[in-house]
Amino acid sequence: MCDIETKSQFGECKDCMTGIDKISRLVNWDDFSVFLAISKTGSISKAAVLMGRTQPTISKRIENLEARLGTPLFTRTPSGMVATEIGKAMLTHASAMNRSAASMERMANGYDKAKTGDVFVRCLDGLITDWLMPRLANLQEKHEGLNLSFYTQNTSGLTTENEPDLAVQFNTTKPMDFVARQLGTLHYVPMVSRGYKEKNGIPRRMEDAVNYHLMYLRRSGLVVDTWEKKSSALRALATPSLSANSCAVLLSAVLNGAGISMLPTYMAKLHPELIMFDYGVVYSYNFWLVRAPHTARLARVNTVADWMTDVFSPTDQPWFQQDYIRPSEFSDMEIIRPH
């Protein structure tokens, strides 16, 4: 506790200020951003590119930090920088410092009522390309001052300056004070192009898929662990002819007749020329909008969050509803029930 006698003439607690002085002599906060950059990239040269600095500067900063702490944070190897045990232990705390620094900076400018400025969004790549981008022009027409930056779930090396304001993801994993709200549900079913069907025929049973070109989505950044658990039965039938951690890659492969893959049912609306195989197999995943608490005070972030909530609304878009709706109820897609 601070009492009157321990306060300086300026009102600061002398004991508290002494503690802060000790910390400031030991740690340069900016050095920890260098530590984080090296941890994320595994390389001093890549960290330099990420931070827009020179390689010697990055090397000197991490050496100074290690000298002040009195312990090595990385082992230098031919393949790159490998965190030591103490380095690994410090990574969680350094990440928390990074978030706190970003939060304090944003809090200082937090009472921003203008619907203009930068908004950073991290989202599942398929939803960005298939759903958000075709609807972006409408948002821009209404709010010309918004500057949007989108990152896919595979993005690495996000820094304090471009930490997402909003994230759309398949799980609710988040810092404790962040808020998650369900946007909708994606339902994945087997789809194939008409050209592939005409050339290769169709598997009459799920077990027959071993004789066809199966393609599947690998687990990636924001994709839940249960994706691989649910798809394990399908993958156990055959070695996939293609695997990717990008929904856009799989869609392109299917559209161009490369094989069979699980795709979200909204594809029936976007690409009714595709064919769905009704094996009774549906993988369903809720997807969530996650945001930091400070963004509630930012009108520009609220504007984008409201727009995303609207474009993913399950009310008038049955493919995003919690319960699975057959594509035949909202599209002309051909559905084949193999026997």
Short mmCIF file of C-alpha atoms in Angstrom, two decimals:
data_model
loop_
_atom_site.label_atom_id
_atom_site.label_comp_id
_atom_site.label_asym_id
_atom_site.label_seq_id
_atom_site.Cartn_x
_atom_site.Cartn_y
_atom_site.Cartn_z
CA MET A 1 0.00 0.00 0.00
CA CYS A 2 1.10 3.55 -0.72
CA ASP A 3 0.84 6.11 2.08
CA ILE A 4 1.41 9.84 2.15
CA GLU A 5 4.87 9.63 3.65
CA THR A 6 6.19 7.40 0.87
CA LYS A 7 5.00 9.72 -1.91
CA SER A 8 7.23 12.21 -3.68
CA GLN A 9 6.40 15.88 -4.16
CA PHE A 10 4.78 14.92 -7.47
CA GLY A 11 2.46 12.41 -5.84
CA GLU A 12 4.11 9.21 -7.05
CA CYS A 13 4.68 6.37 -4.64
CA LYS A 14 8.46 6.33 -4.05
CA ASP A 15 8.54 2.57 -3.47
CA CYS A 16 6.57 1.95 -6.68
CA MET A 17 8.78 4.31 -8.68
CA THR A 18 11.89 2.62 -7.31
CA GLY A 19 10.55 -0.71 -8.55
CA ILE A 20 9.80 0.73 -11.97
CA ASP A 21 13.29 2.26 -12.14
CA LYS A 22 14.81 -1.14 -11.40
CA ILE A 23 12.74 -2.78 -14.13
CA SER A 24 13.56 -0.07 -16.66
CA ARG A 25 17.27 -0.50 -16.00
CA LEU A 26 16.98 -4.25 -16.47
CA VAL A 27 14.61 -4.33 -19.43
CA ASN A 28 14.14 -2.23 -22.52
CA TRP A 29 10.55 -2.98 -23.50
CA ASP A 30 11.37 -2.68 -27.19
CA ASP A 31 13.93 -5.47 -26.86
CA PHE A 32 11.13 -7.88 -26.09
CA SER A 33 9.51 -7.10 -29.43
CA VAL A 34 12.81 -8.19 -30.98
CA PHE A 35 12.72 -11.34 -28.84
CA LEU A 36 9.17 -12.07 -30.06
CA ALA A 37 10.07 -11.46 -33.70
CA ILE A 38 12.98 -13.90 -33.53
CA SER A 39 10.83 -16.46 -31.70
CA LYS A 40 8.17 -16.26 -34.41
CA THR A 41 10.51 -16.34 -37.41
CA GLY A 42 13.37 -18.47 -36.05
CA SER A 43 15.85 -16.18 -37.76
CA ILE A 44 17.56 -12.86 -37.10
CA SER A 45 17.41 -11.92 -40.78
CA LYS A 46 13.69 -12.72 -41.04
CA ALA A 47 13.02 -10.85 -37.80
CA ALA A 48 14.81 -7.84 -39.28
CA VAL A 49 12.58 -7.95 -42.35
CA LEU A 50 9.47 -8.36 -40.19
CA MET A 51 10.37 -5.35 -38.04
CA GLY A 52 11.76 -3.20 -40.85
CA ARG A 53 15.22 -2.98 -39.27
CA THR A 54 18.72 -4.10 -40.20
CA GLN A 55 20.10 -7.50 -39.31
CA PRO A 56 23.00 -6.07 -37.24
CA THR A 57 20.52 -3.97 -35.24
CA ILE A 58 18.36 -7.00 -34.43
CA SER A 59 21.42 -9.08 -33.54
CA LYS A 60 22.76 -6.35 -31.24
CA ARG A 61 19.39 -5.87 -29.52
CA ILE A 62 18.97 -9.54 -28.66
CA GLU A 63 22.58 -9.77 -27.46
CA ASN A 64 22.02 -6.76 -25.19
CA LEU A 65 18.84 -8.31 -23.80
CA GLU A 66 20.60 -11.59 -23.08
CA ALA A 67 23.46 -9.71 -21.41
CA ARG A 68 21.11 -7.74 -19.15
CA LEU A 69 19.16 -10.86 -18.21
CA GLY A 70 22.37 -12.82 -17.71
CA THR A 71 21.22 -15.85 -19.70
CA PRO A 72 21.03 -16.91 -23.36
CA LEU A 73 17.53 -16.87 -24.82
CA PHE A 74 18.44 -18.62 -28.07
CA THR A 75 20.85 -21.25 -29.28
CA ARG A 76 22.47 -20.26 -32.56
CA THR A 77 22.34 -23.20 -34.98
CA PRO A 78 23.00 -23.57 -38.75
CA SER A 79 19.25 -23.90 -39.28
CA GLY A 80 18.36 -20.81 -37.28
CA MET A 81 17.67 -19.48 -33.80
CA VAL A 82 16.29 -22.07 -31.37
CA ALA A 83 14.83 -20.86 -28.08
CA THR A 84 16.51 -22.15 -24.93
CA GLU A 85 14.42 -23.47 -22.06
CA ILE A 86 14.41 -20.06 -20.39
CA GLY A 87 13.59 -18.50 -23.76
CA LYS A 88 10.58 -20.79 -24.16
CA ALA A 89 9.45 -20.01 -20.62
CA MET A 90 9.70 -16.27 -21.25
CA LEU A 91 7.76 -16.39 -24.53
CA THR A 92 4.35 -16.51 -22.83
CA HIS A 93 5.19 -13.53 -20.64
CA ALA A 94 6.67 -11.57 -23.54
CA SER A 95 3.51 -12.20 -25.58
CA ALA A 96 1.42 -10.93 -22.68
CA MET A 97 3.61 -7.81 -22.49
CA ASN A 98 3.09 -7.32 -26.21
CA ARG A 99 -0.69 -7.49 -25.85
CA SER A 100 -0.62 -5.16 -22.85
CA ALA A 101 1.49 -2.60 -24.70
CA ALA A 102 -0.91 -2.71 -27.64
CA SER A 103 -3.87 -2.44 -25.29
CA MET A 104 -2.41 0.61 -23.52
CA GLU A 105 -1.67 2.31 -26.81
CA ARG A 106 -5.16 1.67 -28.06
CA MET A 107 -6.69 2.67 -24.74
CA ALA A 108 -5.00 6.05 -25.03
CA ASN A 109 -6.86 6.53 -28.31
CA GLY A 110 -9.76 4.35 -27.29
CA TYR A 111 -12.59 6.83 -27.23
CA ASP A 112 -12.57 7.24 -30.98
CA LYS A 113 -16.04 7.84 -32.37
CA ALA A 114 -14.96 8.26 -35.98
CA LYS A 115 -15.93 5.49 -38.38
CA THR A 116 -12.63 5.91 -40.18
CA GLY A 117 -9.13 4.51 -39.78
CA ASP A 118 -7.37 1.15 -39.70
CA VAL A 119 -9.12 -2.09 -38.79
CA PHE A 120 -7.16 -5.35 -38.73
CA VAL A 121 -9.09 -8.59 -39.29
CA ARG A 122 -7.83 -12.17 -39.16
CA CYS A 123 -10.20 -14.67 -40.73
CA LEU A 124 -10.52 -18.14 -42.23
CA ASP A 125 -9.17 -17.84 -45.75
CA GLY A 126 -12.20 -19.40 -47.44
CA LEU A 127 -14.57 -16.94 -45.79
CA ILE A 128 -12.38 -14.02 -46.84
CA THR A 129 -12.21 -14.94 -50.52
CA ASP A 130 -15.63 -16.55 -50.96
CA TRP A 131 -17.86 -14.42 -48.75
CA LEU A 132 -16.34 -11.20 -47.44
CA MET A 133 -14.53 -9.87 -50.51
CA PRO A 134 -17.58 -10.06 -52.82
CA ARG A 135 -19.46 -7.92 -50.27
CA LEU A 136 -16.67 -5.49 -49.41
CA ALA A 137 -17.59 -2.86 -51.99
CA ASN A 138 -20.91 -2.24 -50.27
CA LEU A 139 -19.14 -1.52 -46.97
CA GLN A 140 -16.64 0.78 -48.68
CA GLU A 141 -19.41 2.78 -50.35
CA LYS A 142 -20.99 3.50 -46.97
CA HIS A 143 -17.73 4.08 -45.07
CA GLU A 144 -15.06 5.43 -47.41
CA GLY A 145 -12.66 6.26 -44.58
CA LEU A 146 -12.18 2.66 -43.43
CA ASN A 147 -8.79 1.07 -44.11
CA LEU A 148 -9.13 -2.70 -43.81
CA SER A 149 -6.26 -5.17 -43.49
CA PHE A 150 -7.13 -8.87 -43.76
CA TYR A 151 -4.93 -11.74 -42.62
CA THR A 152 -5.69 -15.43 -43.12
CA GLN A 153 -5.47 -17.96 -40.31
CA ASN A 154 -2.08 -19.00 -41.70
CA THR A 155 -0.54 -15.58 -41.10
CA SER A 156 2.49 -15.64 -38.81
CA GLY A 157 4.58 -12.89 -37.37
CA LEU A 158 1.84 -10.45 -36.46
CA THR A 159 3.36 -7.61 -34.45
CA THR A 160 1.95 -5.17 -31.93
CA GLU A 161 1.24 -2.72 -34.72
CA ASN A 162 -0.92 -5.13 -36.72
CA GLU A 163 -2.40 -7.36 -34.03
CA PRO A 164 -5.96 -8.15 -35.17
CA ASP A 165 -8.84 -6.05 -33.88
CA LEU A 166 -11.24 -8.81 -34.94
CA ALA A 167 -10.71 -12.52 -35.55
CA VAL A 168 -13.05 -15.06 -37.13
CA GLN A 169 -12.16 -18.58 -36.07
CA PHE A 170 -13.44 -22.12 -35.55
CA ASN A 171 -12.93 -22.09 -31.78
CA THR A 172 -13.27 -19.84 -28.75
CA THR A 173 -9.61 -19.95 -27.73
CA LYS A 174 -8.73 -16.41 -26.70
CA PRO A 175 -7.16 -14.27 -23.95
CA MET A 176 -9.38 -14.21 -20.87
CA ASP A 177 -10.65 -10.65 -21.32
CA PHE A 178 -11.50 -11.05 -25.01
CA VAL A 179 -15.11 -11.57 -26.10
CA ALA A 180 -16.29 -14.33 -28.46
CA ARG A 181 -19.66 -14.34 -30.23
CA GLN A 182 -20.90 -17.05 -32.57
CA LEU A 183 -21.45 -15.81 -36.11
CA GLY A 184 -22.78 -19.00 -37.67
CA THR A 185 -22.05 -22.60 -38.58
CA LEU A 186 -20.30 -24.11 -41.60
CA HIS A 187 -21.45 -27.51 -42.85
CA TYR A 188 -18.98 -29.47 -45.00
CA VAL A 189 -20.13 -32.15 -47.47
CA PRO A 190 -18.38 -34.08 -50.30
CA MET A 191 -18.37 -32.16 -53.59
CA VAL A 192 -16.91 -32.73 -57.03
CA SER A 193 -16.96 -31.04 -60.42
CA ARG A 194 -19.17 -32.28 -63.23
CA GLY A 195 -16.09 -32.76 -65.37
CA TYR A 196 -14.48 -35.06 -62.79
CA LYS A 197 -17.68 -37.11 -62.51
CA GLU A 198 -17.96 -37.53 -66.27
CA LYS A 199 -14.33 -38.59 -66.55
CA ASN A 200 -14.00 -40.80 -63.47
CA GLY A 201 -17.52 -41.76 -62.47
CA ILE A 202 -18.60 -41.66 -58.83
CA PRO A 203 -17.84 -43.83 -55.80
CA ARG A 204 -21.00 -45.78 -55.02
CA ARG A 205 -20.05 -46.15 -51.37
CA MET A 206 -17.82 -44.18 -49.07
CA GLU A 207 -15.46 -47.15 -49.01
CA ASP A 208 -15.09 -46.94 -52.79
CA ALA A 209 -13.48 -43.52 -52.44
CA VAL A 210 -10.08 -45.25 -52.17
CA ASN A 211 -10.17 -45.53 -55.95
CA TYR A 212 -10.69 -41.80 -56.47
CA HIS A 213 -8.76 -38.59 -55.90
CA LEU A 214 -9.51 -37.49 -52.34
CA MET A 215 -8.41 -34.04 -51.17
CA TYR A 216 -8.63 -32.71 -47.63
CA LEU A 217 -7.95 -29.68 -45.46
CA ARG A 218 -5.01 -29.94 -43.09
CA ARG A 219 -5.28 -28.43 -39.67
CA SER A 220 -4.01 -24.87 -39.64
CA GLY A 221 -3.83 -21.75 -37.47
CA LEU A 222 -7.43 -21.17 -36.45
CA VAL A 223 -8.87 -24.54 -37.51
CA VAL A 224 -10.03 -26.67 -34.60
CA ASP A 225 -8.40 -29.96 -33.66
CA THR A 226 -11.69 -31.76 -34.25
CA TRP A 227 -11.36 -31.12 -38.00
CA GLU A 228 -8.65 -33.76 -38.24
CA LYS A 229 -10.48 -36.02 -35.79
CA LYS A 230 -13.68 -35.90 -37.83
CA SER A 231 -11.92 -36.29 -41.16
CA SER A 232 -9.71 -39.15 -39.96
CA ALA A 233 -12.28 -41.75 -41.04
CA LEU A 234 -12.34 -40.30 -44.54
CA ARG A 235 -8.56 -40.02 -44.74
CA ALA A 236 -8.09 -43.55 -43.40
CA LEU A 237 -9.70 -44.89 -46.56
CA ALA A 238 -6.92 -43.67 -48.82
CA THR A 239 -3.85 -41.50 -49.02
CA PRO A 240 -5.12 -38.10 -50.21
CA SER A 241 -4.01 -37.06 -53.66
CA LEU A 242 -3.88 -33.48 -52.34
CA SER A 243 -3.84 -31.89 -48.91
CA ALA A 244 -3.67 -28.17 -48.19
CA ASN A 245 -4.11 -25.77 -45.29
CA SER A 246 -6.03 -23.38 -47.54
CA CYS A 247 -9.72 -23.65 -48.39
CA ALA A 248 -9.11 -21.57 -51.51
CA VAL A 249 -6.60 -24.13 -52.80
CA LEU A 250 -9.05 -27.00 -52.31
CA LEU A 251 -11.88 -25.11 -53.99
CA SER A 252 -9.71 -24.32 -57.00
CA ALA A 253 -8.68 -27.97 -57.26
CA VAL A 254 -12.30 -29.17 -57.12
CA LEU A 255 -13.52 -26.60 -59.66
CA ASN A 256 -10.78 -27.68 -62.06
CA GLY A 257 -11.64 -31.37 -61.82
CA ALA A 258 -8.77 -32.56 -59.62
CA GLY A 259 -10.85 -34.66 -57.23
CA ILE A 260 -13.35 -34.92 -54.38
CA SER A 261 -13.23 -32.75 -51.26
CA MET A 262 -15.35 -31.66 -48.33
CA LEU A 263 -16.59 -28.13 -49.04
CA PRO A 264 -19.00 -25.85 -47.13
CA THR A 265 -22.61 -25.99 -48.28
CA TYR A 266 -22.64 -22.29 -49.21
CA MET A 267 -20.67 -23.41 -52.27
CA ALA A 268 -24.01 -24.64 -53.61
CA LYS A 269 -25.03 -21.00 -53.79
CA LEU A 270 -21.76 -19.79 -55.28
CA HIS A 271 -21.02 -22.74 -57.57
CA PRO A 272 -24.25 -24.62 -58.32
CA GLU A 273 -22.45 -26.35 -61.19
CA LEU A 274 -20.69 -28.55 -58.62
CA ILE A 275 -22.15 -31.91 -57.59
CA MET A 276 -22.71 -33.06 -54.01
CA PHE A 277 -22.35 -36.71 -52.98
CA ASP A 278 -24.88 -37.52 -50.28
CA TYR A 279 -23.18 -40.19 -48.20
CA GLY A 280 -24.86 -38.95 -45.05
CA VAL A 281 -21.52 -37.42 -44.05
CA VAL A 282 -21.63 -33.83 -42.79
CA TYR A 283 -18.90 -32.07 -40.78
CA SER A 284 -20.33 -29.06 -38.93
CA TYR A 285 -18.31 -26.31 -37.23
CA ASN A 286 -19.40 -23.18 -35.44
CA PHE A 287 -17.36 -20.11 -36.28
CA TRP A 288 -16.89 -17.17 -33.94
CA LEU A 289 -16.08 -13.48 -33.95
CA VAL A 290 -13.43 -12.75 -31.31
CA ARG A 291 -12.53 -9.22 -30.29
CA ALA A 292 -10.48 -7.44 -27.65
CA PRO A 293 -12.44 -5.49 -25.00
CA HIS A 294 -10.90 -2.14 -25.93
CA THR A 295 -12.41 -2.34 -29.43
CA ALA A 296 -15.89 -1.81 -27.99
CA ARG A 297 -14.99 1.90 -27.78
CA LEU A 298 -13.80 2.12 -31.39
CA ALA A 299 -16.56 3.10 -33.81
CA ARG A 300 -14.57 1.91 -36.83
CA VAL A 301 -14.15 -1.59 -35.37
CA ASN A 302 -17.81 -1.71 -34.35
CA THR A 303 -18.75 -0.78 -37.91
CA VAL A 304 -16.75 -3.69 -39.36
CA ALA A 305 -17.98 -6.10 -36.67
CA ASP A 306 -21.60 -5.16 -37.42
CA TRP A 307 -20.99 -5.61 -41.14
CA MET A 308 -19.48 -9.07 -40.62
CA THR A 309 -22.35 -10.07 -38.33
CA ASP A 310 -24.80 -9.00 -41.02
CA VAL A 311 -23.12 -10.75 -43.97
CA PHE A 312 -22.91 -14.01 -42.01
CA SER A 313 -26.44 -13.76 -40.60
CA PRO A 314 -28.08 -17.22 -40.51
CA THR A 315 -31.53 -15.63 -40.48
CA ASP A 316 -31.79 -15.25 -44.24
CA GLN A 317 -28.83 -17.46 -45.19
CA PRO A 318 -29.75 -21.07 -44.32
CA TRP A 319 -26.27 -22.40 -45.13
CA PHE A 320 -24.97 -20.61 -41.99
CA GLN A 321 -27.70 -21.94 -39.67
CA GLN A 322 -26.84 -24.15 -36.70
CA ASP A 323 -28.78 -27.09 -38.13
CA TYR A 324 -27.69 -28.64 -41.41
CA ILE A 325 -29.89 -27.61 -44.35
CA ARG A 326 -29.59 -29.69 -47.52
CA PRO A 327 -28.29 -27.60 -50.45
CA SER A 328 -31.30 -28.73 -52.52
CA GLU A 329 -33.45 -26.47 -50.32
CA PHE A 330 -31.66 -23.28 -51.37
CA SER A 331 -29.92 -24.05 -54.68
CA ASP A 332 -30.12 -25.99 -57.94
CA MET A 333 -27.03 -28.06 -57.15
CA GLU A 334 -27.29 -31.68 -58.27
CA ILE A 335 -27.17 -34.08 -55.33
CA ILE A 336 -26.29 -37.71 -55.98
CA ARG A 337 -27.04 -40.35 -53.41
CA PRO A 338 -24.65 -43.22 -54.18
CA HIS A 339 -25.92 -46.77 -53.68
#
